[in-house]
Amino acid sequence: MDSFVEEILLSHGEIVRICERLGKKITADYQDKRPVLIGLLKGCIPFLAELIKHIKCDIEIDFMQASSYEGTKSKGTVMVLKDIATPVKDRHLLLIEDIVDTGFTLEEVMHLLQDRGAASIEVVTLLDKPAGRKVIMNPKYIGHEIPNKFVVGFGLDYNEIYRNLDYIGVLKESVYKK
Ligand code: IMP
């Protein structure tokens, strides 16, 4: 195990099996709907890349970057740093997230996309941290529920590092409490 990690929560194999399960569900639910998968940068990248291998119906992909985090804490105010190019009026949208914690980011992004006239919006998240929730946010597709700990890997970062780990682990407190 890497020295900065306290515990491995999901191995690479487990993540792939989660993506298979979610991909099957999405395939069944979105046949003939040609959904737009909107990946929330940057954490969504490895998850989206694995997930789409298991979706067997027509989809489109776009990306948005919204930011509310600094270090290990959510600031509660969300800024859109990069917007999608796809018109979403009357389209079925799937927001692809690495993790839902407070729910602030998704709440803000969902309002924005609702205002643009999306036909439906659902959330697909690899991880859910329900104990961190500050707003009502119930993702339809959840990979794995985790305790209220700060995790890294498979897209998730601490100050922009560790996104390239192929597993998800709990970051040792000694790394960020100095
Ligand atoms: P929320 O707005 O608080 O739900 O935060 C969502 C975003 O915060 C995620 O897309 C991540 O970028 C980041 N985040 C939340 N919890 C963690 C964590 O445990 N590790 C790394 N990033 C996290």
mmCIF file of C-alpha atoms and ligand atoms in Angstrom:
data_model
loop_
_atom_site.group_PDB
_atom_site.id
_atom_site.type_symbol
_atom_site.label_atom_id
_atom_site.label_comp_id
_atom_site.label_asym_id
_atom_site.label_seq_id
_atom_site.Cartn_x
_atom_site.Cartn_y
_atom_site.Cartn_z
ATOM 1 C CA MET A 1 0.000 0.000 0.000
ATOM 2 C CA ASP A 2 1.215 3.550 -0.750
ATOM 3 C CA SER A 3 2.699 5.293 2.301
ATOM 4 C CA PHE A 4 0.251 8.268 2.183
ATOM 5 C CA VAL A 5 -2.793 5.986 2.294
ATOM 6 C CA GLU A 6 -4.391 4.792 5.542
ATOM 7 C CA GLU A 7 -6.795 2.263 4.035
ATOM 8 C CA ILE A 8 -7.861 1.083 0.576
ATOM 9 C CA LEU A 9 -11.637 1.497 0.148
ATOM 10 C CA LEU A 10 -11.988 0.224 -3.439
ATOM 11 C CA SER A 11 -9.486 -1.753 -5.476
ATOM 12 C CA HIS A 12 -9.243 -1.235 -9.235
ATOM 13 C CA GLY A 13 -11.114 -4.500 -9.832
ATOM 14 C CA GLU A 14 -13.955 -3.400 -7.549
ATOM 15 C CA ILE A 15 -14.229 -0.060 -9.376
ATOM 16 C CA VAL A 16 -14.489 -1.851 -12.739
ATOM 17 C CA ARG A 17 -17.269 -4.096 -11.394
ATOM 18 C CA ILE A 18 -19.135 -1.020 -10.098
ATOM 19 C CA CYS A 19 -18.878 0.570 -13.555
ATOM 20 C CA GLU A 20 -20.230 -2.626 -15.151
ATOM 21 C CA ARG A 21 -23.243 -2.575 -12.827
ATOM 22 C CA LEU A 22 -23.959 1.140 -13.374
ATOM 23 C CA GLY A 23 -23.386 0.829 -17.133
ATOM 24 C CA LYS A 24 -25.957 -1.975 -17.389
ATOM 25 C CA LYS A 25 -28.558 0.071 -15.488
ATOM 26 C CA ILE A 26 -27.962 3.165 -17.595
ATOM 27 C CA THR A 27 -28.164 1.099 -20.803
ATOM 28 C CA ALA A 28 -31.541 -0.280 -19.722
ATOM 29 C CA ASP A 29 -32.900 3.114 -18.607
ATOM 30 C CA TYR A 30 -31.699 5.215 -21.568
ATOM 31 C CA GLN A 31 -32.271 3.053 -24.682
ATOM 32 C CA ASP A 32 -33.341 5.400 -27.534
ATOM 33 C CA LYS A 33 -32.959 8.512 -25.322
ATOM 34 C CA ARG A 34 -29.441 9.401 -26.517
ATOM 35 C CA PRO A 35 -28.444 10.958 -23.171
ATOM 36 C CA VAL A 36 -25.724 13.578 -22.824
ATOM 37 C CA LEU A 37 -23.197 12.499 -20.202
ATOM 38 C CA ILE A 38 -21.787 15.649 -18.619
ATOM 39 C CA GLY A 39 -18.552 14.902 -16.809
ATOM 40 C CA LEU A 40 -17.666 17.250 -13.971
ATOM 41 C CA LEU A 41 -13.970 17.961 -14.315
ATOM 42 C CA LYS A 42 -11.445 17.065 -13.267
ATOM 43 C CA GLY A 43 -12.325 14.178 -10.961
ATOM 44 C CA CYS A 44 -14.746 12.480 -13.364
ATOM 45 C CA ILE A 45 -12.128 11.525 -15.966
ATOM 46 C CA PRO A 46 -11.109 7.965 -14.937
ATOM 47 C CA PHE A 47 -14.672 7.109 -13.826
ATOM 48 C CA LEU A 48 -16.288 8.390 -17.035
ATOM 49 C CA ALA A 49 -13.659 6.605 -19.144
ATOM 50 C CA GLU A 50 -14.399 3.262 -17.437
ATOM 51 C CA LEU A 51 -18.182 3.763 -17.200
ATOM 52 C CA ILE A 52 -18.799 4.461 -20.902
ATOM 53 C CA LYS A 53 -17.174 1.131 -21.849
ATOM 54 C CA HIS A 54 -20.176 -0.525 -20.192
ATOM 55 C CA ILE A 55 -22.965 1.619 -21.667
ATOM 56 C CA LYS A 56 -24.381 -0.119 -24.745
ATOM 57 C CA CYS A 57 -26.674 2.543 -26.200
ATOM 58 C CA ASP A 58 -26.048 5.832 -28.052
ATOM 59 C CA ILE A 59 -24.661 8.592 -25.831
ATOM 60 C CA GLU A 60 -22.997 11.983 -26.196
ATOM 61 C CA ILE A 61 -20.304 13.370 -23.920
ATOM 62 C CA ASP A 62 -19.444 16.867 -22.747
ATOM 63 C CA PHE A 63 -17.598 18.394 -19.804
ATOM 64 C CA MET A 64 -18.118 21.119 -17.252
ATOM 65 C CA GLN A 65 -15.791 22.352 -14.530
ATOM 66 C CA ALA A 66 -17.266 23.772 -11.350
ATOM 67 C CA SER A 67 -15.218 24.449 -8.272
ATOM 68 C CA SER A 68 -16.063 24.678 -4.584
ATOM 69 C CA TYR A 69 -13.064 23.025 -2.948
ATOM 70 C CA GLU A 70 -9.794 24.182 -1.456
ATOM 71 C CA GLY A 71 -7.595 21.514 0.132
ATOM 72 C CA THR A 72 -9.905 19.147 2.047
ATOM 73 C CA LYS A 73 -12.810 21.564 2.721
ATOM 74 C CA SER A 74 -15.777 22.700 0.638
ATOM 75 C CA LYS A 75 -16.113 26.494 0.494
ATOM 76 C CA GLY A 76 -19.836 26.365 -0.220
ATOM 77 C CA THR A 77 -19.749 28.776 -3.157
ATOM 78 C CA VAL A 78 -19.607 27.267 -6.622
ATOM 79 C CA MET A 79 -17.915 28.813 -9.659
ATOM 80 C CA VAL A 80 -18.338 27.504 -13.209
ATOM 81 C CA LEU A 81 -14.799 27.493 -14.622
ATOM 82 C CA LYS A 82 -15.633 25.708 -17.878
ATOM 83 C CA ASP A 83 -19.053 25.331 -19.496
ATOM 84 C CA ILE A 84 -20.433 22.665 -21.852
ATOM 85 C CA ALA A 85 -20.772 23.402 -25.581
ATOM 86 C CA THR A 86 -23.811 21.114 -26.108
ATOM 87 C CA PRO A 87 -27.292 22.717 -26.215
ATOM 88 C CA VAL A 88 -29.269 20.820 -23.562
ATOM 89 C CA LYS A 89 -32.849 21.992 -24.212
ATOM 90 C CA ASP A 90 -35.148 18.925 -24.257
ATOM 91 C CA ARG A 91 -32.172 16.569 -23.748
ATOM 92 C CA HIS A 92 -31.773 13.838 -21.139
ATOM 93 C CA LEU A 93 -28.702 14.591 -19.020
ATOM 94 C CA LEU A 94 -26.552 12.403 -16.806
ATOM 95 C CA LEU A 95 -24.144 14.305 -14.574
ATOM 96 C CA ILE A 96 -21.040 12.231 -13.936
ATOM 97 C CA GLU A 97 -19.327 12.907 -10.592
ATOM 98 C CA ASP A 98 -16.454 11.292 -8.747
ATOM 99 C CA ILE A 99 -18.017 11.955 -5.322
ATOM 100 C CA VAL A 100 -20.995 13.731 -3.768
ATOM 101 C CA ASP A 101 -20.150 15.255 -0.383
ATOM 102 C CA THR A 102 -22.015 18.435 0.669
ATOM 103 C CA GLY A 103 -24.003 18.390 -2.600
ATOM 104 C CA PHE A 104 -23.340 22.125 -3.199
ATOM 105 C CA THR A 105 -21.598 21.602 -6.553
ATOM 106 C CA LEU A 106 -24.313 19.423 -8.058
ATOM 107 C CA GLU A 107 -27.152 21.541 -6.716
ATOM 108 C CA GLU A 108 -25.716 24.582 -8.442
ATOM 109 C CA VAL A 109 -24.970 22.759 -11.717
ATOM 110 C CA MET A 110 -28.450 21.168 -11.763
ATOM 111 C CA HIS A 111 -30.141 24.571 -11.366
ATOM 112 C CA LEU A 112 -28.100 25.932 -14.245
ATOM 113 C CA LEU A 113 -29.021 23.041 -16.553
ATOM 114 C CA GLN A 114 -32.686 23.076 -15.493
ATOM 115 C CA ASP A 115 -32.824 26.752 -16.449
ATOM 116 C CA ARG A 116 -31.577 25.793 -19.917
ATOM 117 C CA GLY A 117 -34.574 23.497 -20.389
ATOM 118 C CA ALA A 118 -33.152 19.970 -19.980
ATOM 119 C CA ALA A 119 -35.811 17.232 -20.317
ATOM 120 C CA SER A 120 -34.366 15.278 -17.376
ATOM 121 C CA ILE A 121 -31.286 15.410 -15.158
ATOM 122 C CA GLU A 122 -29.929 12.522 -13.091
ATOM 123 C CA VAL A 123 -26.683 12.089 -11.197
ATOM 124 C CA VAL A 124 -24.217 9.230 -11.570
ATOM 125 C CA THR A 125 -21.575 9.221 -8.861
ATOM 126 C CA LEU A 126 -18.817 6.740 -8.185
ATOM 127 C CA LEU A 127 -18.804 7.579 -4.461
ATOM 128 C CA ASP A 128 -21.409 8.965 -2.107
ATOM 129 C CA LYS A 129 -20.517 10.507 1.276
ATOM 130 C CA PRO A 130 -24.047 11.008 2.731
ATOM 131 C CA ALA A 131 -22.744 12.111 6.155
ATOM 132 C CA GLY A 132 -21.263 15.243 4.528
ATOM 133 C CA ARG A 133 -24.529 16.391 2.928
ATOM 134 C CA LYS A 134 -25.615 20.034 3.466
ATOM 135 C CA VAL A 135 -28.425 20.152 0.857
ATOM 136 C CA ILE A 136 -30.988 17.619 -0.368
ATOM 137 C CA MET A 137 -29.280 15.666 -3.132
ATOM 138 C CA ASN A 138 -30.171 12.081 -3.981
ATOM 139 C CA PRO A 139 -28.096 10.660 -6.848
ATOM 140 C CA LYS A 140 -30.011 8.020 -8.842
ATOM 141 C CA TYR A 141 -26.900 5.996 -9.705
ATOM 142 C CA ILE A 142 -24.427 5.434 -6.857
ATOM 143 C CA GLY A 143 -21.320 3.289 -7.146
ATOM 144 C CA HIS A 144 -20.365 2.986 -3.498
ATOM 145 C CA GLU A 145 -21.260 4.685 -0.222
ATOM 146 C CA ILE A 146 -18.315 5.739 1.951
ATOM 147 C CA PRO A 147 -17.835 7.145 5.476
ATOM 148 C CA ASN A 148 -17.091 10.824 6.106
ATOM 149 C CA LYS A 149 -13.354 10.575 5.365
ATOM 150 C CA PHE A 150 -11.156 12.337 2.824
ATOM 151 C CA VAL A 151 -10.368 9.966 -0.030
ATOM 152 C CA VAL A 152 -8.037 10.145 -3.021
ATOM 153 C CA GLY A 153 -7.382 8.222 -6.225
ATOM 154 C CA PHE A 154 -9.232 7.291 -9.416
ATOM 155 C CA GLY A 155 -9.758 10.971 -10.227
ATOM 156 C CA LEU A 156 -10.007 12.292 -6.679
ATOM 157 C CA ASP A 157 -7.251 14.647 -5.590
ATOM 158 C CA TYR A 158 -5.705 16.385 -2.628
ATOM 159 C CA ASN A 159 -4.334 19.742 -3.872
ATOM 160 C CA GLU A 160 -4.261 18.337 -7.439
ATOM 161 C CA ILE A 161 -2.224 15.198 -6.713
ATOM 162 C CA TYR A 162 -3.151 11.497 -6.412
ATOM 163 C CA ARG A 163 -5.749 11.580 -9.246
ATOM 164 C CA ASN A 164 -3.738 8.947 -11.127
ATOM 165 C CA LEU A 165 -4.004 6.163 -8.530
ATOM 166 C CA ASP A 166 -5.954 3.215 -9.974
ATOM 167 C CA TYR A 167 -7.701 2.594 -6.621
ATOM 168 C CA ILE A 168 -9.514 4.698 -3.994
ATOM 169 C CA GLY A 169 -7.953 5.103 -0.574
ATOM 170 C CA VAL A 170 -8.334 7.170 2.595
ATOM 171 C CA LEU A 171 -5.630 9.850 2.744
ATOM 172 C CA LYS A 172 -3.595 9.809 5.972
ATOM 173 C CA GLU A 173 -4.367 12.854 8.120
ATOM 174 C CA SER A 174 -0.634 13.444 8.560
ATOM 175 C CA VAL A 175 -0.493 14.419 4.857
ATOM 176 C CA TYR A 176 -2.841 17.406 5.239
ATOM 177 C CA LYS A 177 -2.694 18.260 8.976
ATOM 178 C CA LYS A 178 0.817 19.684 9.189
HETATM 179 P P1 IMP B 1 -19.591 18.760 -2.871
HETATM 180 O O1 IMP B 1 -19.975 20.000 -3.626
HETATM 181 O O2 IMP B 1 -19.228 19.069 -1.437
HETATM 182 O O3 IMP B 1 -20.600 17.645 -2.969
HETATM 183 O O4 IMP B 1 -18.222 18.282 -3.461
HETATM 184 C C1 IMP B 1 -18.060 17.624 -4.642
HETATM 185 C C2 IMP B 1 -16.622 17.744 -5.088
HETATM 186 O O5 IMP B 1 -15.746 17.923 -3.965
HETATM 187 C C3 IMP B 1 -16.141 16.463 -5.740
HETATM 188 O O6 IMP B 1 -16.355 16.495 -7.119
HETATM 189 C C4 IMP B 1 -14.675 16.456 -5.384
HETATM 190 O O7 IMP B 1 -13.942 17.196 -6.330
HETATM 191 C C5 IMP B 1 -14.581 17.165 -4.055
HETATM 192 N N1 IMP B 1 -14.514 16.204 -2.909
HETATM 193 C C6 IMP B 1 -15.465 15.931 -1.990
HETATM 194 N N2 IMP B 1 -15.041 15.004 -1.107
HETATM 195 C C7 IMP B 1 -13.788 14.672 -1.483
HETATM 196 C C8 IMP B 1 -12.830 13.728 -0.982
HETATM 197 O O8 IMP B 1 -13.022 12.982 -0.001
HETATM 198 N N3 IMP B 1 -11.646 13.666 -1.669
HETATM 199 C C9 IMP B 1 -11.365 14.443 -2.752
HETATM 200 N N4 IMP B 1 -12.240 15.332 -3.250
HETATM 201 C C10 IMP B 1 -13.447 15.443 -2.634
#
